[in-house]
Coordinates of C-alpha atoms in Angstrom, one line a residue:
M245 CA 0.0 0.0 0.0
P246 CA 2.7 2.5 0.6
A247 CA 4.1 2.0 -2.9
L248 CA 0.7 2.4 -4.3
S249 CA 0.2 5.5 -2.3
D250 CA 3.4 6.9 -3.6
D251 CA 2.3 6.2 -7.2
L252 CA -1.0 7.9 -6.6
T253 CA 0.5 10.9 -5.1
S254 CA 3.1 11.2 -7.9
A255 CA 0.5 10.9 -10.7
P256 CA -0.7 14.4 -10.7
A257 CA 2.8 15.7 -10.9
D258 CA 3.5 13.5 -13.9
A259 CA 0.3 14.8 -15.6
A260 CA 1.7 18.4 -15.8
P261 CA 1.1 20.0 -19.1
G262 CA 4.8 20.5 -20.0
R263 CA 7.1 17.7 -21.2
S264 CA 10.2 16.8 -19.4
L265 CA 13.6 16.0 -20.9
S266 CA 13.1 12.3 -20.3
E267 CA 9.9 12.4 -22.3
H268 CA 11.6 14.1 -25.2
L269 CA 14.4 11.5 -25.1
A270 CA 11.8 8.8 -24.9
A271 CA 10.1 10.2 -28.0
L272 CA 13.4 10.4 -29.9
K273 CA 14.1 6.8 -28.8
R274 CA 10.8 5.7 -30.2
R275 CA 11.6 7.6 -33.5
R276 CA 15.2 6.6 -33.6
W277 CA 14.9 4.8 -36.9
L278 CA 13.2 7.8 -38.7
L279 CA 15.8 10.1 -37.1
A280 CA 18.7 7.9 -38.3
A281 CA 17.3 7.5 -41.8
T282 CA 16.6 11.1 -42.3
F283 CA 20.0 12.2 -40.9
G284 CA 21.8 9.6 -43.0
V285 CA 20.0 10.5 -46.3
L286 CA 20.5 14.3 -45.8
L287 CA 24.1 13.9 -44.8
A288 CA 24.8 11.7 -47.7
A289 CA 23.2 14.2 -50.1
T290 CA 25.1 17.1 -48.6
T291 CA 28.3 15.1 -48.9
A292 CA 27.6 14.3 -52.5
I293 CA 26.9 17.9 -53.2
A294 CA 30.2 19.0 -51.6
L295 CA 32.1 16.4 -53.5
L296 CA 30.4 16.7 -56.9
L297 CA 30.4 20.5 -57.2
P298 CA 32.9 21.6 -59.9
A299 CA 35.9 23.5 -58.7
V300 CA 36.0 27.1 -59.7
Y301 CA 39.4 28.9 -59.9
K302 CA 39.8 32.6 -59.6
S303 CA 42.6 34.8 -61.0
Q304 CA 42.7 38.4 -59.9
A305 CA 44.7 41.4 -60.9
T306 CA 45.1 44.7 -58.9
I307 CA 45.3 47.9 -60.8
L308 CA 46.5 51.1 -59.1
I309 CA 45.2 54.5 -60.2
K310 CA 48.4 56.5 -60.3
E311 CA 48.3 60.3 -60.2
Q312 CA 50.1 62.3 -63.0
D313 CA 53.8 62.8 -62.6
I314 CA 53.8 66.5 -63.3
P315 CA 52.1 68.7 -60.7
Q316 CA 48.6 69.9 -61.7
E317 CA 49.5 73.5 -60.9
M318 CA 51.9 73.4 -63.8
V319 CA 50.0 71.3 -66.3
R320 CA 46.3 70.6 -65.9
S321 CA 44.8 67.6 -67.6
T322 CA 41.7 68.0 -69.7
V323 CA 40.2 64.7 -68.5
T324 CA 38.3 65.7 -65.3
S325 CA 36.1 62.7 -64.7
Y326 CA 36.4 60.8 -61.4
A327 CA 38.3 57.5 -61.3
D328 CA 35.3 55.4 -60.3
E329 CA 33.2 56.9 -63.0
R330 CA 35.9 56.3 -65.6
I331 CA 36.2 52.7 -64.4
Q332 CA 32.5 52.1 -64.9
V333 CA 32.7 53.7 -68.4
I334 CA 35.7 51.6 -69.4
S335 CA 33.9 48.5 -68.0
Q336 CA 30.9 49.1 -70.3
Q337 CA 33.3 49.7 -73.2
V338 CA 35.4 46.6 -72.6
L339 CA 32.7 44.1 -71.6
T340 CA 30.8 44.3 -74.8
R341 CA 29.1 41.4 -76.4
A342 CA 31.5 41.1 -79.3
T343 CA 34.6 41.2 -77.0
L344 CA 33.2 38.6 -74.6
L345 CA 32.2 36.3 -77.4
D346 CA 35.6 36.6 -78.9
L347 CA 37.2 35.6 -75.6
V348 CA 34.8 32.6 -75.3
D349 CA 35.7 31.4 -78.8
R350 CA 39.4 31.8 -78.5
H351 CA 39.7 30.1 -75.2
G352 CA 36.9 27.6 -75.6
L353 CA 35.0 28.6 -72.5
Y354 CA 31.7 27.0 -71.4
G355 CA 32.1 24.0 -73.7
R356 CA 29.1 22.0 -72.7
A357 CA 27.0 25.0 -71.8
R358 CA 27.4 26.5 -75.3
Q359 CA 25.7 23.5 -76.8
R360 CA 22.5 24.1 -74.9
D361 CA 22.5 27.9 -74.1
T362 CA 22.2 30.9 -76.4
S363 CA 24.9 33.4 -77.0
E364 CA 23.2 36.0 -74.8
E365 CA 23.1 33.5 -71.9
I366 CA 26.8 32.8 -72.4
V367 CA 27.6 36.5 -72.4
D368 CA 25.5 37.0 -69.2
R369 CA 27.3 34.1 -67.5
M370 CA 30.7 35.5 -68.4
R371 CA 29.8 38.9 -67.1
R372 CA 28.8 37.3 -63.8
D373 CA 32.1 35.5 -63.7
I374 CA 34.0 38.8 -64.1
R375 CA 34.4 40.7 -60.8
L376 CA 35.3 44.4 -60.7
A377 CA 35.8 45.8 -57.2
P378 CA 37.1 49.3 -56.3
I379 CA 39.5 49.9 -53.5
S380 CA 38.8 53.1 -51.6
A381 CA 40.8 55.0 -49.0
D382 CA 40.1 57.8 -46.6
I383 CA 41.8 61.0 -47.8
T384 CA 41.6 64.7 -47.1
D385 CA 40.0 66.9 -49.8
R386 CA 42.6 69.4 -51.0
R387 CA 40.1 72.1 -51.8
T388 CA 37.9 71.9 -48.7
G389 CA 40.1 70.1 -46.2
A390 CA 37.2 67.8 -45.3
P391 CA 37.7 64.0 -45.0
A392 CA 36.5 62.1 -48.0
K393 CA 36.8 58.7 -49.7
A394 CA 38.6 58.2 -52.9
T395 CA 39.1 55.3 -55.2
I396 CA 42.8 54.6 -55.3
A397 CA 42.8 51.2 -57.0
F398 CA 40.5 48.4 -58.1
T399 CA 40.7 44.6 -58.6
L400 CA 39.7 42.7 -61.7
S401 CA 39.2 39.0 -61.5
F402 CA 37.7 36.1 -63.5
E403 CA 36.4 32.8 -62.3
S404 CA 36.5 29.7 -64.4
E405 CA 36.5 25.9 -64.0
S406 CA 40.0 25.9 -65.5
A407 CA 42.8 27.6 -63.6
A408 CA 44.7 28.3 -66.9
S409 CA 41.7 29.9 -68.5
A410 CA 41.0 32.0 -65.4
Q411 CA 44.6 33.4 -65.5
K412 CA 44.5 34.0 -69.3
I413 CA 41.1 35.7 -69.3
A414 CA 42.0 37.8 -66.3
G415 CA 45.3 38.9 -68.0
E416 CA 43.5 39.8 -71.3
L417 CA 40.8 41.7 -69.4
T418 CA 43.5 43.6 -67.5
T419 CA 45.2 44.5 -70.8
L420 CA 42.0 45.6 -72.3
F421 CA 41.3 47.9 -69.3
L422 CA 44.7 49.4 -69.4
N423 CA 44.7 50.0 -73.1
E424 CA 41.1 51.3 -73.1
N425 CA 42.0 53.8 -70.3
V426 CA 44.9 55.1 -72.3
K427 CA 42.8 55.3 -75.5
N428 CA 39.9 57.1 -73.8
R429 CA 42.2 59.6 -72.1
Q430 CA 44.0 60.4 -75.4
Q431 CA 40.8 60.5 -77.3
K432 CA 39.2 63.0 -74.8
A433 CA 42.4 65.1 -74.9
A434 CA 42.4 65.1 -78.7
E435 CA 38.7 65.9 -78.9
T436 CA 39.2 68.8 -76.5
T437 CA 42.1 70.2 -78.5
S438 CA 40.1 69.8 -81.8
F439 CA 37.1 71.5 -80.3
L440 CA 39.1 74.4 -79.0
Q441 CA 40.9 74.8 -82.4
D442 CA 37.6 74.8 -84.3
E443 CA 36.1 77.3 -81.9
L444 CA 39.3 79.4 -82.2
K445 CA 39.0 79.3 -86.0
R446 CA 35.3 80.3 -85.8
V447 CA 36.1 83.3 -83.5
S448 CA 39.0 84.3 -85.7
E449 CA 36.7 84.4 -88.8
H450 CA 34.1 86.4 -86.7
I451 CA 36.8 88.9 -85.7
S452 CA 37.8 89.3 -89.4
E453 CA 34.2 90.0 -90.3
L454 CA 33.9 92.5 -87.5
E455 CA 37.1 94.2 -88.6
Q456 CA 35.9 94.4 -92.2
Q457 CA 32.5 95.8 -91.0
L458 CA 34.4 98.4 -88.8
S459 CA 36.6 99.4 -91.8
D460 CA 33.5 99.8 -94.0
F461 CA 31.7 101.7 -91.3
K462 CA 34.7 104.1 -91.0
A463 CA 34.8 104.5 -94.8
R464 CA 31.1 105.3 -94.9
N465 CA 31.3 107.8 -92.0
Q466 CA 34.5 109.5 -92.9
G467 CA 34.8 112.8 -91.2
R468 CA 31.9 111.9 -88.8
M469 CA 34.0 109.8 -86.4
P470 CA 33.9 110.7 -82.7
D471 CA 37.6 111.5 -82.6
L472 CA 37.0 114.2 -85.3
S473 CA 34.2 116.0 -83.5
L474 CA 36.4 118.6 -82.0
S475 CA 38.2 119.3 -85.3
N476 CA 34.8 119.4 -87.0
V477 CA 33.6 122.0 -84.5
V478 CA 36.8 124.1 -85.0
A479 CA 36.5 123.8 -88.8
S480 CA 32.8 124.9 -88.6
E481 CA 33.8 127.9 -86.5
R482 CA 36.6 128.7 -88.9
A483 CA 34.2 128.4 -91.9
D484 CA 31.8 130.7 -90.1
V485 CA 34.6 133.3 -89.6
D486 CA 35.6 133.0 -93.3
R487 CA 32.0 133.4 -94.4
A488 CA 31.6 136.5 -92.3
R489 CA 34.8 137.8 -94.0
V490 CA 33.5 137.0 -97.4
E491 CA 30.2 138.7 -96.6
R492 CA 32.1 141.9 -95.6
E493 CA 34.2 141.8 -98.7
L494 CA 31.2 141.1 -100.8
S495 CA 29.2 144.0 -99.3
F496 CA 32.2 146.3 -99.8
L497 CA 32.7 145.2 -103.4
S498 CA 29.0 145.5 -104.1
D499 CA 28.9 149.0 -102.8
R500 CA 32.0 149.8 -104.7
L501 CA 30.6 148.3 -107.9
G502 CA 27.4 150.3 -107.5
Q503 CA 29.5 153.5 -107.2
L504 CA 31.5 152.6 -110.2
Q505 CA 28.4 151.9 -112.2
A506 CA 27.0 155.2 -111.2
Q507 CA 30.1 157.0 -112.3
L508 CA 30.2 155.0 -115.5
A509 CA 26.6 156.0 -116.2
E510 CA 27.6 159.7 -115.8
T511 CA 30.7 159.4 -118.0
R512 CA 30.6 159.7 -121.8
P513 CA 32.4 156.9 -123.7
Q514 CA 34.0 159.4 -126.1
A515 CA 36.4 161.9 -124.7
P516 CA 35.5 165.6 -125.4
L517 CA 37.5 167.3 -128.2
G518 CA 38.4 170.4 -126.2
G519 CA 38.8 171.3 -122.6
G520 CA 35.9 172.4 -120.5
A521 CA 33.2 170.7 -118.4
L522 CA 33.2 167.0 -118.1
L523 CA 29.5 166.7 -119.0
E524 CA 28.1 167.9 -122.3
P525 CA 24.4 169.0 -122.6
D526 CA 23.3 165.7 -123.8
D527 CA 25.1 163.9 -121.0
R528 CA 23.5 166.4 -118.6
L529 CA 20.2 165.6 -120.1
R530 CA 20.6 161.9 -119.7
A531 CA 21.7 162.3 -116.1
L532 CA 18.7 164.5 -115.3
Q533 CA 16.3 162.1 -117.0
L534 CA 17.7 159.3 -114.9
Q535 CA 17.4 161.3 -111.7
L536 CA 13.8 162.2 -112.7
T537 CA 12.9 158.6 -113.1
T538 CA 14.4 157.7 -109.8
A539 CA 12.7 160.6 -108.1
Q540 CA 9.3 159.7 -109.6
A541 CA 9.8 156.2 -108.3
Q542 CA 10.4 157.6 -104.8
F543 CA 8.2 160.7 -104.6
S544 CA 5.0 162.1 -106.0
E545 CA 4.6 164.4 -109.0
D546 CA 4.2 167.4 -106.8
H547 CA 7.4 166.9 -105.0
P548 CA 9.8 169.9 -105.5
D549 CA 12.7 167.8 -106.7
V550 CA 10.5 166.2 -109.4
R551 CA 9.3 169.7 -110.6
R552 CA 12.8 171.0 -110.6
L553 CA 14.1 168.1 -112.6
K554 CA 11.3 168.4 -115.1
R555 CA 12.1 172.1 -115.6
E556 CA 15.8 171.5 -116.1
I557 CA 15.0 168.7 -118.6
E558 CA 12.7 171.0 -120.6
R559 CA 15.4 173.6 -120.9
L560 CA 18.0 171.1 -121.9
K561 CA 15.7 169.5 -124.5
A562 CA 15.1 172.9 -126.0
G563 CA 18.8 173.5 -126.3
V564 CA 19.9 170.0 -127.4
G565 CA 17.0 168.9 -129.6
A566 CA 14.3 166.3 -129.3
D567 CA 16.1 163.5 -131.2
N568 CA 19.2 163.8 -129.1
G569 CA 17.2 163.9 -126.0
V570 CA 15.3 160.8 -126.8
N571 CA 18.4 158.8 -127.8
A572 CA 20.2 160.1 -124.8
G573 CA 17.3 159.2 -122.5
A574 CA 17.2 155.7 -123.8
D575 CA 20.9 155.1 -123.3
D576 CA 20.7 156.5 -119.8
R577 CA 17.7 154.3 -118.9
E578 CA 19.5 151.2 -120.0
A579 CA 22.5 152.1 -117.9
A580 CA 20.3 153.0 -115.0
L581 CA 18.4 149.7 -115.3
R582 CA 21.7 147.8 -115.2
K583 CA 22.8 149.8 -112.2
V584 CA 19.6 149.2 -110.3
E585 CA 19.5 145.5 -111.1
A586 CA 23.0 145.2 -109.8
E587 CA 22.2 147.0 -106.6
L588 CA 19.0 144.9 -106.2
A589 CA 20.9 141.7 -106.7
V590 CA 23.5 142.7 -104.1
L591 CA 20.8 143.7 -101.5
R592 CA 18.8 140.5 -102.1
Q593 CA 21.8 138.5 -101.0
R594 CA 22.1 140.5 -97.8
Y595 CA 18.4 141.2 -96.8
A596 CA 15.0 139.8 -97.2
D597 CA 12.5 140.9 -99.9
E598 CA 10.6 143.0 -97.4
H599 CA 13.6 145.1 -96.5
P600 CA 12.9 148.9 -97.2
D601 CA 16.0 149.3 -99.5
I602 CA 14.9 146.3 -101.6
V603 CA 11.4 147.6 -101.8
K604 CA 12.7 151.0 -102.9
L605 CA 15.0 149.6 -105.5
R606 CA 12.2 147.4 -106.9
R607 CA 9.9 150.5 -107.3
T608 CA 12.8 152.3 -109.0
L609 CA 13.4 149.3 -111.3
A610 CA 9.7 149.1 -112.1
A611 CA 9.6 152.8 -113.0
L612 CA 12.7 152.6 -115.2
S613 CA 11.2 149.6 -117.0
E614 CA 7.9 151.4 -117.5
A615 CA 9.7 154.6 -118.8
A616 CA 11.7 152.5 -121.2
R617 CA 8.5 150.8 -122.5
L618 CA 6.6 154.1 -123.0
A619 CA 9.5 156.2 -124.5
P620 CA 9.0 157.0 -128.2
V621 CA 11.3 155.4 -130.7
A622 CA 13.4 157.9 -132.6
A623 CA 13.2 157.8 -136.4
T624 CA 16.5 156.8 -137.8
S625 CA 17.6 158.5 -140.9
P626 CA 19.6 156.7 -143.5
A627 CA 22.5 158.9 -142.7
S628 CA 22.3 158.1 -139.1
A629 CA 21.8 154.4 -139.8
A630 CA 24.8 154.3 -142.0
K631 CA 26.8 156.1 -139.4
P632 CA 28.9 153.6 -137.4
A633 CA 28.8 153.6 -133.7
A634 CA 31.4 155.7 -132.0
R635 CA 34.2 153.8 -130.3
A636 CA 34.7 154.5 -126.6
D637 CA 38.0 156.4 -126.1
N638 CA 37.4 158.2 -122.9
P639 CA 40.2 157.1 -120.5
L640 CA 38.0 157.7 -117.4
Y641 CA 35.2 155.7 -119.0
L642 CA 37.6 152.8 -119.9
A643 CA 39.1 152.8 -116.4
L644 CA 35.7 152.7 -114.8
K645 CA 34.6 149.9 -117.1
S646 CA 37.7 148.0 -116.3
Q647 CA 37.2 148.5 -112.6
I648 CA 33.6 147.4 -112.9
E649 CA 34.6 144.2 -114.7
T650 CA 37.3 143.5 -112.1
G651 CA 34.8 144.1 -109.3
T652 CA 32.2 141.9 -111.0
A653 CA 34.8 139.1 -111.3
Q654 CA 35.7 139.5 -107.6
I655 CA 32.1 139.5 -106.6
D656 CA 31.5 136.3 -108.6
S657 CA 34.5 134.7 -107.0
L658 CA 33.4 135.8 -103.5
R659 CA 29.9 134.4 -104.1
T660 CA 31.4 131.1 -105.2
E661 CA 33.6 131.1 -102.1
R662 CA 30.5 131.9 -100.0
R663 CA 28.5 129.1 -101.4
E664 CA 31.4 126.7 -100.8
L665 CA 31.7 128.0 -97.2
L666 CA 28.0 127.6 -96.6
A667 CA 28.1 124.1 -98.0
R668 CA 31.1 123.2 -96.0
Q669 CA 29.6 124.7 -92.9
A670 CA 26.4 122.8 -93.4
Q671 CA 28.4 119.6 -94.0
L672 CA 30.4 120.2 -90.8
G673 CA 27.2 120.9 -88.9
L674 CA 25.7 117.7 -90.2
R675 CA 28.8 115.8 -89.2
V676 CA 28.7 117.3 -85.7
S677 CA 25.0 116.5 -85.3
Q678 CA 25.5 112.9 -86.5
A679 CA 28.6 112.3 -84.4
P680 CA 26.6 110.9 -81.3
E681 CA 24.8 108.3 -83.4
V682 CA 27.9 107.4 -85.2
E683 CA 29.7 107.1 -81.9
R684 CA 27.0 104.8 -80.5
E685 CA 27.2 102.5 -83.5
L686 CA 31.0 102.6 -83.4
L687 CA 31.0 101.7 -79.7
E688 CA 28.8 98.8 -80.3
M689 CA 31.0 97.5 -83.0
V690 CA 34.2 98.1 -81.0
R691 CA 32.7 96.5 -77.9
D692 CA 31.7 93.4 -79.9
L693 CA 35.2 93.4 -81.5
E694 CA 36.9 93.7 -78.1
S695 CA 34.7 91.0 -76.7
S696 CA 35.5 88.7 -79.6
R697 CA 39.2 89.5 -79.2
A698 CA 39.1 88.7 -75.5
R699 CA 37.3 85.4 -76.3
F700 CA 40.0 84.7 -78.9
R701 CA 42.8 85.3 -76.4
E702 CA 41.0 83.1 -73.9
L703 CA 40.4 80.3 -76.4
N704 CA 44.0 80.6 -77.6
D705 CA 45.3 80.1 -74.0
K706 CA 43.0 77.2 -73.5
S707 CA 44.0 75.7 -76.8
M708 CA 47.7 75.9 -75.9
Q709 CA 46.9 74.3 -72.5
A710 CA 44.9 71.6 -74.2
Q711 CA 47.8 70.8 -76.6
V712 CA 50.1 70.5 -73.7
A713 CA 47.6 68.3 -71.9
E714 CA 47.3 66.2 -75.0
Q715 CA 51.0 65.8 -75.2
L716 CA 50.9 64.9 -71.5
E717 CA 48.5 62.1 -72.3
R718 CA 50.5 60.9 -75.3
T719 CA 53.6 60.6 -73.2
R720 CA 51.6 58.8 -70.4
K721 CA 52.6 61.3 -67.8
A722 CA 49.0 62.0 -66.7
E723 CA 46.9 60.0 -64.4
R724 CA 46.9 56.4 -65.5
F725 CA 46.2 52.8 -64.5
T726 CA 49.2 50.9 -63.3
L727 CA 49.2 47.1 -62.9
I728 CA 50.8 46.4 -59.5
E729 CA 49.6 42.8 -59.1
P730 CA 49.2 40.8 -62.3
P731 CA 46.9 37.8 -62.4
V732 CA 48.6 34.7 -61.2
F733 CA 47.9 31.0 -61.8
P734 CA 45.5 29.9 -59.1
E735 CA 46.9 26.9 -57.2
K736 CA 43.6 25.9 -55.5
P737 CA 40.0 26.5 -56.3
N738 CA 38.3 29.6 -55.0
R739 CA 35.1 27.7 -54.5
P740 CA 33.3 25.6 -53.4
N741 CA 34.4 25.3 -49.7
R742 CA 33.8 21.6 -49.4
Q743 CA 34.5 21.3 -45.7
L744 CA 32.1 24.2 -44.9
I745 CA 29.4 22.6 -47.1
F746 CA 29.9 19.2 -45.4
W747 CA 29.7 20.6 -41.8
M748 CA 26.8 22.9 -42.7
G749 CA 25.1 19.9 -44.3
A750 CA 25.7 17.8 -41.2
V751 CA 24.2 20.5 -38.9
L752 CA 21.2 21.0 -41.2
S753 CA 20.7 17.2 -41.6
L754 CA 20.7 16.7 -37.8
A755 CA 18.3 19.6 -37.4
S756 CA 16.0 18.3 -40.1
A757 CA 16.1 14.8 -38.7
L758 CA 15.2 16.1 -35.2
G759 CA 12.4 18.2 -36.6
L760 CA 11.0 15.4 -38.6
A761 CA 11.1 13.1 -35.6
F762 CA 9.3 15.5 -33.3
L763 CA 6.8 16.2 -36.0
R764 CA 6.1 12.5 -36.6
E765 CA 5.7 12.1 -32.8
A766 CA 3.3 15.0 -32.6
L767 CA 1.1 13.7 -35.5
S768 CA 1.1 10.0 -34.6
G769 CA -1.7 10.1 -31.9
T770 CA -0.1 7.2 -29.8
V771 CA 0.2 7.2 -26.1
G772 CA 3.8 7.2 -25.0
S773 CA 3.8 8.8 -21.6
P774 CA 1.5 9.4 -18.6
R775 CA 1.0 12.9 -19.9
D776 CA -0.6 11.6 -23.1
V777 CA -3.0 9.4 -20.9
V778 CA -4.0 12.4 -18.8
R779 CA -4.5 14.5 -22.0
L780 CA -6.7 11.8 -23.6
L781 CA -8.6 10.3 -20.7
Q782 CA -8.7 13.2 -18.3
V783 CA -8.0 10.9 -15.4
P784 CA -4.9 10.7 -13.2
V785 CA -2.4 8.0 -13.8
L786 CA -2.0 5.6 -10.8
A787 CA 1.1 3.7 -11.9
V788 CA 3.5 3.2 -14.8
L789 CA 4.7 -0.3 -15.6
P790 CA 8.1 -0.6 -17.2
A791 CA 8.3 -2.3 -20.6
P792 CA 9.7 -5.8 -20.7
P793 CA 13.4 -6.0 -21.8
R794 CA 14.1 -6.9 -25.4
P795 CA 16.6 -9.6 -26.3
V796 CA 20.2 -8.5 -26.4
R797 CA 20.6 -10.0 -29.8
H798 CA 17.9 -7.8 -31.3
R799 CA 19.6 -4.7 -29.8
H800 CA 22.9 -5.6 -31.3
W801 CA 21.3 -5.9 -34.8
Q802 CA 19.8 -2.4 -34.5
W803 CA 23.2 -0.9 -33.5
W804 CA 24.9 -2.6 -36.4
S805 CA 22.2 -1.4 -38.9
L806 CA 22.6 2.2 -37.6
G807 CA 26.3 2.2 -38.0
L808 CA 26.2 0.7 -41.5
G809 CA 23.7 3.3 -42.6
M810 CA 25.8 6.2 -41.3
L811 CA 28.9 4.7 -43.0
V812 CA 27.0 4.5 -46.3

């Protein structure tokens, strides 16, 4: 009874919801054959995978990005892209489809895969086998002084199932990278130089066009340039002074000519035969008639001077004779008309038409013209018609006539000079007035020309620098890729790591076997412990009877089967 009591009191403790270690071990013991079979199969599969995976060899080269030998302060390169960017660009240029297929054909890569895969798949597989990895370092930025990362080198590797192929392909890829870098840098430097030279040529042609336009502009605006403005003003003032002088001389000569013509009108062409008064009666009559005509143009008929002149003319006509008086009056009127016309022409050049002197001379000219029109024409006898005209031999008359001709020539010359001075003064004034607009257009052309010349000088300096940079690239003194570790023959495969695969497979096999065993135990529905009885029957367990012992011979057979399975 005490034993039974102990079993009854211990049953509730055994019926606790959680499983103990002994129960787990008992479950594993019950599923030992499933556990062993699962572990053996998975371990064998893992071992087969580790042993059957093909060996992959890797050959790697290290390329250093070396800075240019000459300091950048002295010679600046025209290739300004960053190293990592340039590496990616070169990678795209080198790893083209044509290049990779050529390498595959020449080295016989992917022999069996090429029989079933397309060329695109082969190219993609080779690109995956190529590894390009940059090597960065912490540096200090020279411009800002801040810490930064810079690519100082990069590695280029190739993986292949053949060690020799891996080394050869890696070497050829390295050579392609180095050559492509040199080619790209030289090409960029040459393109920069060519572009600057073309731009320099274009700017030079533009400068030539601007210079030709400026030359044509100066030719069209000769005398109106801004640098001649002061001289044009001075020349205009000098022309104004000369014009004033000519006006004074012209006025003086016109007055003098009028006086000479008046004296000539009062002088007989023929000299008198004897001594005595200068004027004969007929000359006196002509002078009086001329004075009367002038007075009638200025005064009325009741004026004392008009009456006096009429009385004197009547007396002289009675003494000289009607015919002589008529002929004399006609000659005097012609001379007076010429004199008045000359004076009127002189005054019109000096004053306006409304000036009192001009109005007075116009009335006089009209009166003389009317008198000449109304004067009776004298009958000419055959004797008088046959009589030749008397030749002028009066020295005073000839001298006056010569002086009048000289004065007329001088007046014509002065008038011509005045017209020239007026034209020159107008031209100079036009030049002075147009000078600001000409200066504005000239400044625009000069500014454009100076800007183009400055652009030409700048491009010329850049072109020379580009030529030096191009020579720097050609001599390989600029930044370049340097092979510091060439690809070597791989002595052992890079992958797979067979030991790691085996041990990881063993761990995974054991975990899978344990999981499968516990899962099979949970899904079996059998009773293997007091806990299962309590869970199913909802009654306490009174006692647990031990299982009968199995024969030793049967246990030995199980152990031998398990060992043989693990060995296989």
